[in-house]
Coordinates of C-alpha atoms and ligand atoms in Angstrom, one line a residue:
M1 CA -13.6 -17.4 -10.1
K2 CA -16.5 -19.0 -11.9
L3 CA -18.1 -22.4 -11.5
R4 CA -18.6 -24.0 -14.9
L5 CA -20.9 -26.9 -15.0
I6 CA -20.5 -29.3 -17.9
L7 CA -23.2 -31.9 -18.6
G8 CA -22.8 -35.3 -20.1
D9 CA -23.8 -34.2 -23.6
Q10 CA -21.6 -31.1 -23.6
L11 CA -18.2 -32.8 -24.0
S12 CA -16.5 -30.2 -26.3
L13 CA -13.9 -27.6 -25.5
S14 CA -16.0 -25.2 -27.7
T15 CA -19.1 -25.5 -25.5
S16 CA -20.3 -22.0 -24.8
S17 CA -19.9 -22.4 -21.0
L18 CA -16.2 -22.8 -21.5
S19 CA -15.7 -20.1 -24.0
D20 CA -14.0 -17.6 -21.6
L21 CA -12.5 -20.2 -19.3
S22 CA -9.6 -19.0 -17.2
Q23 CA -7.2 -21.2 -15.2
D24 CA -8.7 -20.0 -11.9
D25 CA -12.2 -21.2 -12.7
L26 CA -13.5 -24.5 -11.5
I27 CA -15.1 -26.9 -13.9
L28 CA -17.7 -29.2 -12.4
M29 CA -18.7 -32.6 -13.9
C30 CA -20.8 -35.1 -12.1
E31 CA -22.4 -38.5 -12.7
V32 CA -25.8 -38.1 -11.0
R33 CA -28.6 -40.5 -10.3
Q34 CA -31.2 -38.0 -11.3
E35 CA -30.0 -37.9 -14.9
A36 CA -29.0 -41.6 -15.2
T37 CA -32.3 -43.0 -13.9
Y38 CA -35.2 -40.6 -14.7
V39 CA -35.8 -43.1 -17.4
K40 CA -34.1 -46.5 -17.3
H41 CA -31.5 -45.9 -20.0
H42 CA -29.9 -48.7 -21.9
K43 CA -26.8 -50.0 -20.0
K44 CA -24.6 -49.3 -23.0
K45 CA -25.9 -45.7 -23.2
I46 CA -25.0 -45.0 -19.5
A47 CA -21.6 -46.7 -20.0
F48 CA -20.9 -44.6 -23.1
V49 CA -21.9 -41.3 -21.5
F50 CA -20.0 -41.9 -18.2
S51 CA -16.9 -43.2 -20.0
A52 CA -16.9 -40.2 -22.5
M53 CA -17.3 -37.8 -19.5
R54 CA -14.4 -39.4 -17.7
H55 CA -12.2 -39.2 -20.8
F56 CA -13.2 -35.6 -21.4
A57 CA -12.3 -34.8 -17.7
E58 CA -8.9 -36.4 -18.2
D59 CA -8.3 -34.2 -21.2
L60 CA -9.3 -31.1 -19.2
R61 CA -6.9 -32.1 -16.4
R62 CA -4.1 -32.7 -18.8
R63 CA -4.7 -29.2 -20.1
G64 CA -4.2 -27.9 -16.6
F65 CA -7.7 -26.8 -15.7
N66 CA -9.2 -27.1 -12.2
L67 CA -11.8 -29.8 -12.3
R68 CA -14.1 -31.3 -9.7
Y69 CA -15.4 -34.6 -11.0
V70 CA -18.0 -36.5 -8.9
V71 CA -18.3 -40.2 -9.8
Y72 CA -21.6 -42.0 -9.5
D73 CA -20.6 -44.2 -6.6
D74 CA -19.0 -41.5 -4.5
P75 CA -20.6 -41.9 -1.1
E76 CA -20.9 -38.1 -0.9
N77 CA -22.7 -37.8 -4.3
S78 CA -26.0 -36.1 -3.6
G79 CA -27.6 -37.6 -6.7
S80 CA -28.7 -34.4 -8.3
L81 CA -27.1 -31.6 -10.4
L82 CA -28.3 -28.9 -8.0
G83 CA -27.0 -30.8 -5.0
E84 CA -23.6 -31.1 -6.7
V85 CA -23.5 -27.4 -7.7
R86 CA -24.3 -26.6 -4.1
A87 CA -21.6 -28.9 -2.7
A88 CA -19.0 -27.4 -5.1
L89 CA -19.9 -23.8 -4.1
D90 CA -19.6 -24.8 -0.4
L91 CA -16.0 -25.9 -1.0
H92 CA -15.0 -23.4 -3.6
P93 CA -16.6 -20.0 -3.3
C94 CA -17.3 -18.7 -6.8
E95 CA -18.9 -15.5 -8.0
E96 CA -21.3 -17.2 -10.5
V97 CA -22.4 -20.5 -12.1
V98 CA -22.1 -20.8 -15.8
V99 CA -23.9 -23.5 -17.8
T100 CA -24.7 -24.1 -21.5
N101 CA -28.4 -24.6 -22.0
P102 CA -29.3 -28.3 -21.6
G103 CA -30.9 -30.2 -24.5
E104 CA -34.1 -30.9 -22.6
H105 CA -36.9 -28.6 -21.6
R106 CA -37.4 -30.3 -18.2
L107 CA -33.8 -29.6 -17.2
L108 CA -33.8 -26.1 -18.6
A109 CA -36.9 -25.2 -16.5
E110 CA -35.2 -26.7 -13.5
M111 CA -32.0 -24.7 -14.1
Q112 CA -33.9 -21.5 -14.6
S113 CA -35.1 -21.8 -11.0
W114 CA -31.6 -22.4 -9.6
A115 CA -31.0 -18.7 -9.2
D116 CA -33.6 -18.8 -6.3
E117 CA -31.8 -21.7 -4.7
L118 CA -28.2 -20.7 -4.9
P119 CA -26.2 -17.9 -3.3
V120 CA -24.7 -16.7 -6.6
P121 CA -26.2 -15.9 -10.0
V122 CA -26.7 -18.6 -12.6
V123 CA -25.8 -17.7 -16.2
L124 CA -27.4 -19.9 -18.8
R125 CA -25.7 -19.6 -22.2
D126 CA -27.0 -20.7 -25.7
D127 CA -25.8 -24.0 -27.0
D128 CA -24.0 -22.8 -30.1
R129 CA -22.8 -26.3 -31.2
F130 CA -25.8 -26.4 -33.5
L131 CA -25.9 -24.8 -37.0
C132 CA -29.2 -23.0 -36.5
S133 CA -29.9 -21.2 -33.3
T134 CA -33.4 -21.5 -31.7
E135 CA -33.9 -17.8 -32.4
D136 CA -33.1 -18.2 -36.1
F137 CA -35.3 -21.2 -36.4
A138 CA -38.2 -19.3 -34.8
Q139 CA -37.7 -16.5 -37.3
W140 CA -37.7 -19.0 -40.2
A141 CA -40.9 -20.6 -38.8
D142 CA -42.6 -17.3 -38.2
G143 CA -45.6 -16.7 -40.4
R144 CA -45.2 -19.9 -42.4
K145 CA -48.2 -22.1 -42.9
Q146 CA -46.2 -25.2 -43.1
L147 CA -42.8 -26.0 -41.6
R148 CA -41.5 -28.4 -44.2
M149 CA -37.9 -29.6 -43.6
E150 CA -37.0 -29.4 -47.3
Y151 CA -37.3 -25.6 -47.5
F152 CA -35.5 -25.2 -44.2
Y153 CA -32.7 -27.4 -45.6
R154 CA -32.3 -25.4 -48.7
E155 CA -31.8 -22.2 -46.6
M156 CA -29.2 -24.0 -44.5
R157 CA -27.4 -25.1 -47.7
R158 CA -27.2 -21.5 -48.8
K159 CA -26.3 -20.2 -45.4
Y160 CA -23.3 -22.6 -45.0
S161 CA -22.6 -22.7 -48.7
V162 CA -22.6 -26.5 -48.6
L163 CA -22.7 -28.4 -52.0
M164 CA -23.4 -25.1 -53.8
D165 CA -22.2 -24.0 -57.2
A166 CA -22.7 -20.4 -58.4
G167 CA -25.7 -19.8 -56.0
G168 CA -27.5 -23.1 -56.9
P169 CA -27.2 -26.6 -55.7
I170 CA -24.3 -28.7 -57.2
G171 CA -25.7 -31.0 -59.9
G172 CA -28.8 -28.8 -60.3
Q173 CA -31.0 -30.5 -57.7
W174 CA -31.4 -30.0 -54.0
N175 CA -32.3 -33.6 -53.3
Y176 CA -31.2 -36.8 -54.9
D177 CA -33.5 -39.2 -53.0
A178 CA -35.0 -40.5 -56.2
E179 CA -31.6 -42.2 -56.8
N180 CA -31.5 -43.5 -53.2
R181 CA -33.5 -46.0 -51.3
K182 CA -32.7 -49.2 -53.2
P183 CA -34.0 -52.4 -51.8
P184 CA -31.3 -54.7 -50.3
A185 CA -29.2 -56.6 -52.8
G186 CA -27.8 -60.0 -52.3
G187 CA -24.1 -60.5 -51.8
L188 CA -23.4 -57.0 -50.2
D189 CA -20.2 -56.9 -48.3
V190 CA -21.2 -54.5 -45.5
P191 CA -18.1 -53.1 -43.7
E192 CA -17.8 -53.6 -40.0
T193 CA -18.7 -50.6 -37.8
Y194 CA -15.9 -48.7 -36.0
K195 CA -14.7 -50.6 -32.9
S196 CA -12.5 -49.4 -30.1
D197 CA -11.3 -51.7 -27.2
P198 CA -12.3 -50.6 -23.7
D199 CA -9.3 -49.0 -21.9
A200 CA -8.9 -49.0 -18.1
I201 CA -11.3 -46.0 -17.7
T202 CA -14.0 -47.7 -19.7
Q203 CA -13.5 -51.0 -17.9
E204 CA -14.1 -49.3 -14.6
V205 CA -17.3 -47.7 -16.0
L206 CA -18.5 -51.0 -17.3
A207 CA -18.1 -52.6 -13.8
L208 CA -20.0 -49.7 -12.3
V209 CA -22.9 -49.9 -14.7
E210 CA -23.1 -53.7 -14.2
A211 CA -23.2 -53.1 -10.4
H212 CA -25.6 -50.2 -10.3
F213 CA -27.9 -50.6 -13.2
P214 CA -28.6 -54.4 -13.4
D215 CA -32.3 -54.0 -14.2
H216 CA -31.8 -51.5 -17.0
F217 CA -32.6 -52.5 -20.6
G218 CA -30.0 -53.9 -23.0
D219 CA -26.7 -55.7 -23.2
L220 CA -23.7 -54.0 -21.7
L221 CA -21.2 -56.1 -23.5
P222 CA -19.5 -56.2 -25.9
F223 CA -18.8 -52.5 -25.6
H224 CA -16.9 -50.9 -28.5
F225 CA -18.2 -47.3 -28.8
A226 CA -15.7 -44.5 -29.3
V227 CA -15.3 -42.6 -26.0
T228 CA -12.8 -39.8 -26.9
R229 CA -12.8 -37.1 -29.5
D230 CA -9.9 -38.8 -31.3
Q231 CA -11.8 -42.1 -31.5
A232 CA -15.0 -40.4 -32.6
L233 CA -13.0 -38.7 -35.4
A234 CA -11.6 -42.0 -36.4
A235 CA -15.2 -43.5 -36.5
L236 CA -16.2 -40.6 -38.7
D237 CA -13.3 -41.0 -41.0
E238 CA -13.9 -44.8 -41.2
F239 CA -17.5 -44.1 -42.3
I240 CA -16.4 -41.7 -45.0
A241 CA -13.7 -44.0 -46.3
R242 CA -15.7 -47.3 -46.2
R243 CA -19.5 -46.7 -46.2
L244 CA -20.4 -43.2 -47.4
R245 CA -20.1 -44.3 -51.0
L246 CA -23.2 -46.6 -50.6
F247 CA -25.0 -44.6 -47.9
G248 CA -27.6 -43.2 -50.3
D249 CA -28.2 -46.4 -52.2
Y250 CA -28.9 -48.5 -49.2
Q251 CA -30.2 -45.8 -46.8
D252 CA -33.6 -47.5 -46.4
A253 CA -32.5 -51.1 -46.8
M254 CA -32.7 -53.7 -43.9
I255 CA -30.8 -57.0 -43.9
Q256 CA -31.1 -59.6 -41.3
G257 CA -27.9 -59.8 -39.2
E258 CA -26.6 -56.5 -40.6
P259 CA -27.6 -53.9 -38.0
W260 CA -25.1 -51.2 -39.1
M261 CA -25.6 -51.3 -42.9
Y262 CA -24.0 -48.2 -44.7
H263 CA -25.1 -45.7 -42.0
S264 CA -22.5 -43.6 -40.2
H265 CA -23.2 -44.5 -36.5
I266 CA -22.1 -41.0 -35.4
A267 CA -25.3 -39.5 -33.9
L268 CA -24.2 -40.5 -30.4
Y269 CA -20.9 -38.7 -30.9
M270 CA -22.5 -35.5 -32.3
N271 CA -25.2 -35.5 -29.7
C272 CA -22.8 -35.6 -26.7
G273 CA -20.3 -33.1 -28.2
L274 CA -17.4 -35.4 -29.3
L275 CA -18.1 -34.4 -32.9
H276 CA -19.3 -31.1 -34.3
P277 CA -22.0 -31.4 -37.0
L278 CA -20.1 -29.0 -39.4
E279 CA -17.0 -31.1 -39.4
C280 CA -19.0 -34.1 -40.3
I281 CA -20.6 -32.2 -43.2
E282 CA -17.3 -30.8 -44.4
R283 CA -15.6 -34.1 -44.4
A284 CA -18.4 -35.7 -46.4
E285 CA -18.4 -32.8 -48.9
A286 CA -14.6 -33.1 -49.3
A287 CA -15.1 -36.8 -50.1
Y288 CA -17.4 -35.8 -52.9
H289 CA -15.0 -33.2 -54.3
R290 CA -12.2 -35.8 -54.2
G291 CA -14.3 -38.2 -56.2
D292 CA -14.5 -40.7 -53.3
A293 CA -18.3 -40.7 -53.0
P294 CA -21.1 -39.9 -55.4
L295 CA -23.4 -36.9 -55.1
N296 CA -26.6 -38.9 -54.2
A297 CA -24.8 -40.4 -51.2
V298 CA -23.1 -37.2 -50.0
E299 CA -26.2 -35.0 -50.4
G300 CA -28.3 -37.6 -48.7
F301 CA -26.0 -37.8 -45.7
I302 CA -25.5 -34.0 -45.4
R303 CA -29.3 -33.5 -45.6
Q304 CA -29.7 -35.7 -42.5
I305 CA -27.4 -33.5 -40.5
L306 CA -27.8 -30.0 -41.9
G307 CA -31.5 -30.5 -42.6
W308 CA -33.2 -33.1 -40.3
R309 CA -31.0 -32.8 -37.2
E310 CA -31.2 -29.0 -37.1
Y311 CA -34.9 -29.0 -38.1
V312 CA -36.1 -31.4 -35.4
R313 CA -34.2 -29.4 -32.8
G314 CA -35.8 -26.2 -34.0
I315 CA -39.2 -27.8 -33.8
Y316 CA -38.5 -29.1 -30.3
W317 CA -37.6 -25.7 -28.8
L318 CA -40.3 -23.9 -30.8
K319 CA -43.1 -26.2 -29.6
M320 CA -42.1 -27.3 -26.1
P321 CA -43.5 -27.8 -23.5
D322 CA -46.9 -28.4 -25.3
Y323 CA -45.3 -30.8 -27.9
K324 CA -44.7 -33.4 -25.2
G325 CA -48.4 -33.8 -24.5
A326 CA -49.5 -34.0 -28.1
N327 CA -51.7 -36.9 -29.0
A328 CA -53.7 -35.9 -32.1
L329 CA -54.8 -39.4 -33.0
N330 CA -55.9 -40.2 -29.4
A331 CA -53.7 -43.2 -29.3
E332 CA -54.2 -45.0 -26.0
R333 CA -52.9 -48.5 -26.2
A334 CA -50.1 -49.6 -23.8
L335 CA -46.7 -50.5 -25.2
P336 CA -46.6 -54.3 -25.5
E337 CA -44.1 -56.3 -23.5
F338 CA -42.3 -57.5 -26.7
Y339 CA -40.8 -54.1 -27.2
W340 CA -38.6 -55.0 -24.2
S341 CA -38.1 -58.7 -24.8
G342 CA -38.2 -59.0 -28.6
D343 CA -40.4 -62.1 -28.0
T344 CA -42.7 -61.8 -31.0
Q345 CA -43.4 -63.9 -34.0
M346 CA -43.2 -60.8 -36.3
N347 CA -39.7 -61.4 -37.5
C348 CA -39.1 -57.7 -38.5
M349 CA -40.0 -56.5 -35.0
R350 CA -37.9 -59.3 -33.4
Q351 CA -34.9 -58.4 -35.4
C352 CA -35.1 -54.7 -34.8
I353 CA -35.7 -55.1 -31.0
T354 CA -33.0 -57.7 -30.6
E355 CA -30.5 -55.5 -32.4
T356 CA -31.6 -52.5 -30.3
K357 CA -31.0 -54.5 -27.2
Q358 CA -27.6 -55.7 -28.3
N359 CA -26.3 -52.4 -29.7
A360 CA -28.3 -49.5 -28.3
Y361 CA -28.6 -48.7 -32.0
A362 CA -31.0 -49.3 -34.9
H363 CA -30.8 -47.4 -38.1
H364 CA -33.3 -44.9 -39.2
I365 CA -35.6 -47.1 -41.3
Q366 CA -35.7 -49.8 -38.6
R367 CA -36.8 -47.0 -36.1
L368 CA -39.2 -45.5 -38.5
M369 CA -40.7 -48.1 -40.8
V370 CA -40.7 -51.2 -38.5
L371 CA -40.7 -50.2 -34.8
G372 CA -42.3 -46.8 -35.4
N373 CA -44.8 -48.0 -38.0
F374 CA -46.0 -50.7 -35.7
A375 CA -46.5 -48.2 -32.9
L376 CA -48.5 -45.9 -35.2
L377 CA -50.7 -48.7 -36.6
A378 CA -51.3 -50.2 -33.2
G379 CA -52.2 -46.8 -31.7
L380 CA -49.6 -47.0 -28.9
H381 CA -49.7 -44.1 -26.5
P382 CA -47.1 -41.4 -27.3
D383 CA -45.9 -41.2 -23.7
E384 CA -45.0 -44.9 -23.6
V385 CA -43.4 -44.9 -27.1
N386 CA -41.4 -41.7 -26.3
E387 CA -40.1 -43.3 -23.1
W388 CA -39.0 -46.4 -25.0
Y389 CA -37.2 -44.5 -27.7
L390 CA -35.5 -42.2 -25.2
L391 CA -34.0 -44.9 -23.2
V392 CA -33.1 -47.6 -25.7
Y393 CA -30.8 -45.7 -28.1
A394 CA -27.3 -44.4 -27.2
D395 CA -27.9 -41.3 -29.3
A396 CA -31.3 -40.4 -27.6
Y397 CA -31.8 -37.0 -26.0
E398 CA -35.3 -35.5 -25.8
W399 CA -34.6 -32.6 -28.2
V400 CA -34.1 -35.1 -31.1
E401 CA -36.1 -38.1 -29.9
L402 CA -39.4 -36.4 -29.1
P403 CA -40.0 -34.8 -32.6
N404 CA -39.0 -38.0 -34.3
V405 CA -41.4 -40.0 -32.2
S406 CA -44.4 -37.7 -31.7
G407 CA -44.0 -36.0 -35.0
M408 CA -42.5 -38.4 -37.5
I409 CA -43.7 -41.8 -36.4
L410 CA -46.9 -41.2 -34.4
F411 CA -48.4 -38.1 -36.2
A412 CA -49.2 -37.0 -32.6
D413 CA -48.6 -33.4 -33.6
G414 CA -51.3 -33.5 -36.2
G415 CA -49.0 -33.1 -39.1
L416 CA -46.7 -30.3 -38.0
L417 CA -43.6 -32.3 -38.9
A418 CA -44.8 -34.9 -41.4
S419 CA -47.3 -34.1 -44.1
K420 CA -48.8 -37.5 -43.7
P421 CA -48.4 -40.5 -41.4
Y422 CA -45.6 -42.9 -42.2
A423 CA -47.9 -45.8 -42.2
A424 CA -47.1 -48.9 -44.3
S425 CA -48.2 -52.5 -44.7
G426 CA -46.1 -55.6 -44.9
S427 CA -45.3 -55.2 -48.6
Y428 CA -43.1 -52.1 -47.8
I429 CA -41.2 -54.1 -45.2
N430 CA -40.8 -57.0 -47.6
K431 CA -39.6 -54.7 -50.4
M432 CA -37.0 -53.0 -48.2
S433 CA -35.8 -56.0 -46.2
D434 CA -35.2 -59.7 -46.2
Y435 CA -37.1 -60.1 -42.9
C436 CA -40.3 -61.6 -44.4
G437 CA -38.6 -64.7 -45.8
S438 CA -38.1 -66.1 -42.3
C439 CA -41.3 -64.9 -40.7
R440 CA -44.1 -67.1 -39.4
Y441 CA -46.5 -64.6 -41.0
K442 CA -47.0 -64.2 -44.8
H443 CA -46.6 -60.7 -46.1
T444 CA -48.7 -61.7 -49.2
V445 CA -51.7 -62.8 -47.0
K446 CA -54.0 -60.0 -46.0
N447 CA -56.4 -61.6 -43.5
G448 CA -56.6 -64.6 -41.2
P449 CA -54.2 -66.1 -38.7
T450 CA -51.3 -66.4 -41.2
A451 CA -51.6 -62.9 -42.5
C452 CA -48.9 -60.3 -41.8
P453 CA -50.3 -58.2 -38.9
F454 CA -49.0 -55.0 -40.7
N455 CA -51.5 -55.7 -43.5
Y456 CA -54.7 -55.7 -41.6
L457 CA -53.4 -53.2 -38.9
Y458 CA -52.6 -50.8 -41.7
W459 CA -56.2 -50.7 -42.9
D460 CA -57.6 -50.8 -39.4
F461 CA -55.5 -47.7 -38.7
V462 CA -56.8 -45.9 -41.9
A463 CA -60.4 -46.8 -41.0
R464 CA -60.0 -46.0 -37.3
N465 CA -58.7 -42.5 -38.1
D466 CA -61.1 -41.7 -40.8
G467 CA -62.5 -38.6 -39.1
K468 CA -59.0 -37.2 -38.6
L469 CA -57.1 -38.2 -41.7
R470 CA -59.6 -38.3 -44.6
G471 CA -59.1 -34.6 -45.2
N472 CA -55.3 -35.0 -45.6
P473 CA -54.6 -34.5 -49.4
R474 CA -51.8 -37.1 -49.3
M475 CA -54.2 -39.7 -47.8
G476 CA -56.9 -39.3 -50.4
F477 CA -55.8 -42.4 -52.4
M478 CA -55.9 -44.5 -49.2
Y479 CA -59.5 -43.4 -48.4
K480 CA -60.6 -44.1 -52.0
S481 CA -59.2 -47.6 -51.7
L482 CA -61.0 -48.0 -48.3
D483 CA -64.2 -46.8 -49.8
R484 CA -64.0 -49.4 -52.5
M485 CA -63.6 -52.3 -50.0
S486 CA -66.6 -54.6 -49.5
G487 CA -68.3 -54.6 -46.1
E488 CA -67.1 -58.2 -45.7
K489 CA -63.5 -57.2 -46.3
R490 CA -63.7 -54.4 -43.8
Q491 CA -65.3 -56.7 -41.3
A492 CA -62.4 -59.2 -41.7
I493 CA -59.8 -56.3 -41.1
R494 CA -61.6 -55.3 -38.0
A495 CA -61.9 -58.8 -36.7
D496 CA -58.3 -59.7 -37.3
S497 CA -57.1 -56.4 -35.7
Q498 CA -59.3 -57.0 -32.6
R499 CA -58.1 -60.6 -32.3
F500 CA -54.5 -59.4 -32.6
F501 CA -54.9 -56.5 -30.0
K502 CA -56.6 -58.8 -27.6
A503 CA -53.8 -61.4 -27.8
M504 CA -51.2 -58.6 -27.6
Q505 CA -52.7 -57.1 -24.5
A506 CA -53.0 -60.5 -22.8
N507 CA -49.3 -60.8 -23.4
E508 CA -49.7 -63.8 -25.7
K509 CA -46.9 -64.3 -28.2
V510 CA -48.2 -62.5 -31.3
Ligands
FAD601 C1 -38.6 -42.9 -34.1 C2 -37.3 -42.3 -34.3 C3 -36.5 -41.9 -33.2 C4 -35.3 -41.3 -33.4 N1 -34.6 -41.0 -32.2 C5 -33.4 -40.4 -32.4 C6 -32.6 -40.0 -31.3 O1 -33.0 -40.2 -30.1 N2 -31.4 -39.4 -31.5 C7 -30.9 -39.2 -32.7 O2 -29.8 -38.6 -32.8 N3 -31.6 -39.5 -33.8 C8 -32.8 -40.1 -33.7 N4 -33.5 -40.5 -34.8 C9 -33.0 -40.1 -36.1 C10 -32.2 -41.2 -36.8 O3 -32.9 -42.4 -36.9 C11 -30.8 -41.4 -36.1 O4 -30.2 -40.1 -36.0 C12 -29.9 -42.3 -36.8 O5 -30.5 -43.5 -37.0 C13 -28.6 -42.5 -36.1 O6 -27.8 -43.3 -36.7 P1 -26.6 -42.9 -37.6 O7 -25.7 -42.0 -36.8 O8 -26.0 -44.1 -38.2 O9 -27.3 -42.0 -38.7 P2 -27.2 -41.9 -40.3 O10 -28.3 -42.6 -40.9 O11 -25.8 -42.2 -40.7 O12 -27.5 -40.3 -40.5 C14 -26.5 -39.3 -40.3 C15 -26.9 -38.4 -39.2 O13 -28.0 -37.6 -39.6 C16 -28.7 -37.2 -38.4 N5 -30.1 -37.6 -38.6 C17 -30.6 -38.5 -39.5 N6 -31.9 -38.6 -39.5 C18 -32.3 -37.7 -38.5 C19 -33.6 -37.4 -37.9 N7 -34.7 -37.9 -38.4 N8 -33.5 -36.5 -36.9 C20 -32.4 -36.0 -36.4 N9 -31.2 -36.3 -36.9 C21 -31.2 -37.2 -37.9 C22 -28.1 -38.0 -37.3 O14 -27.3 -37.1 -36.5 C23 -27.3 -39.0 -37.9 O15 -26.1 -39.3 -37.2 C24 -34.8 -41.1 -34.6 C25 -35.6 -41.4 -35.7 C26 -36.8 -42.0 -35.6 C27 -37.6 -42.4 -36.8
SF4_602 S1 -44.4 -60.9 -42.8 FE1 -45.1 -59.0 -41.8 S2 -44.5 -59.4 -39.6 FE2 -43.4 -60.9 -40.8 S3 -41.4 -59.9 -41.2 FE3 -42.7 -59.4 -43.0 S4 -43.6 -57.4 -42.4 FE4 -42.8 -58.3 -40.5

């Protein structure tokens, strides 16, 4: 008899810890304080994970497996995974504990020490729900000067024969981004995102979250996430039928009051195991072959999953634990209070934070080019920014959050993941959104109290990091522009930035 521990992000029957499951074994699932509170996760995120866990447990019971499920408010709940494994072994003697590797270095290190704490061996198995193993990624990375996602992605396309035609990419190109990234158009009829009504299990979880996590970030209600595999599949199919067609065109567009746009909203389901990445890719590819969605949309969507998702996971496991402490630009400023309250006069930030609070979701460009861009320009400390991103999004787990934050938005890894910082001024946000029209600041004004803060903060960032970024070949143009600026102009940028930072740190409404 084996004890098989299933974590909250391992909710698939194909998880490696269940691969040789027999009817005698005991499956252990537990809602523990240690995992729910080590950062103050968004209320919706906790509700989603607990409800999906309870539904998965129901499914296992229906299939006749032995299950021990410890709910959060069980008075006997020890509050830690190790405590619950110990309690289960006390009641049900087992010959070994089997676990699929967790998605976080901290927990993996902890589990690797369990063998010293428990009376039976602990077997940690690879998480094979990904399309590139950590070993294969390390092999791909070995000896390369640069670890660029695009080359990794091409190999993955070949390996899985996705969108391929006679050994080459369908359509003759690997990447159709040149056709994507249209600015938002007026009169778009953006379809609603998938919504399921909370059943009795979810209602119970919602009451529990309300009672036990009142001081956590975010709105608990309304709650409409899928919490079963069938519902997650329905959400995927709805995306493919209603939004995939325009995914590429409006991938980077932001419209006030449209938090979901043409994105898929499935990261949270893939990351907890309800959906397998390959089935998402296959269904999108099938839509292309049926003629239901154009190549630019399908290729763009598939690249996010087969390319970016696997690539950031590879980087995480390749570079941890050092990656977590990376701060190449020596960013030291504290995260301003408005990241929690949304109380700022910068309309773009207010919109993205408010939607994050409401939905535990913001789409990629909001995370990257508004919230992340500000964090980069303002020089916010990577630890504080990472903590924020890890707790506010329902899809956030460290293996995917950390490389996106430290690598993609903050350039804290010194350019391992991104070839240049994703820094942009107000004119980019104005081009890709309709936020600026209702902002107190003017995106066309470069300096002074009415100027868009992204404008002067952008140049302050470039000037501040001269010693670190001037040598970057993709930043050459920026430094030429900076060098052409008059002393007076540079002084105005510095003074505006200082004034802004002073007000921000004093918690004045900026
Ligand atoms: C600062 C920052 C933090 C992020 N934190 C997370 C996170 O904690 N968890 C997370 O899953 N994604 C994260 N991402 C990546 C991406 O923004 C989200 O995956 C995406 O917004 C989720 O929404 P969606 O399912 O509608 O994705 P879509 O836009 O529909 O994309 C399809 C899928 O592609 C994958 N994907 C797309 N971009 C990335 C990427 N850069 N890295 C990894 N996978 C990607 C996701 O699985 C996503 O579901 C982050 C991005 C940034 C810039
Ligand atoms: S003007 Fe600047 S601060 Fe205001 S919404 Fe536009 S980019 Fe954001």
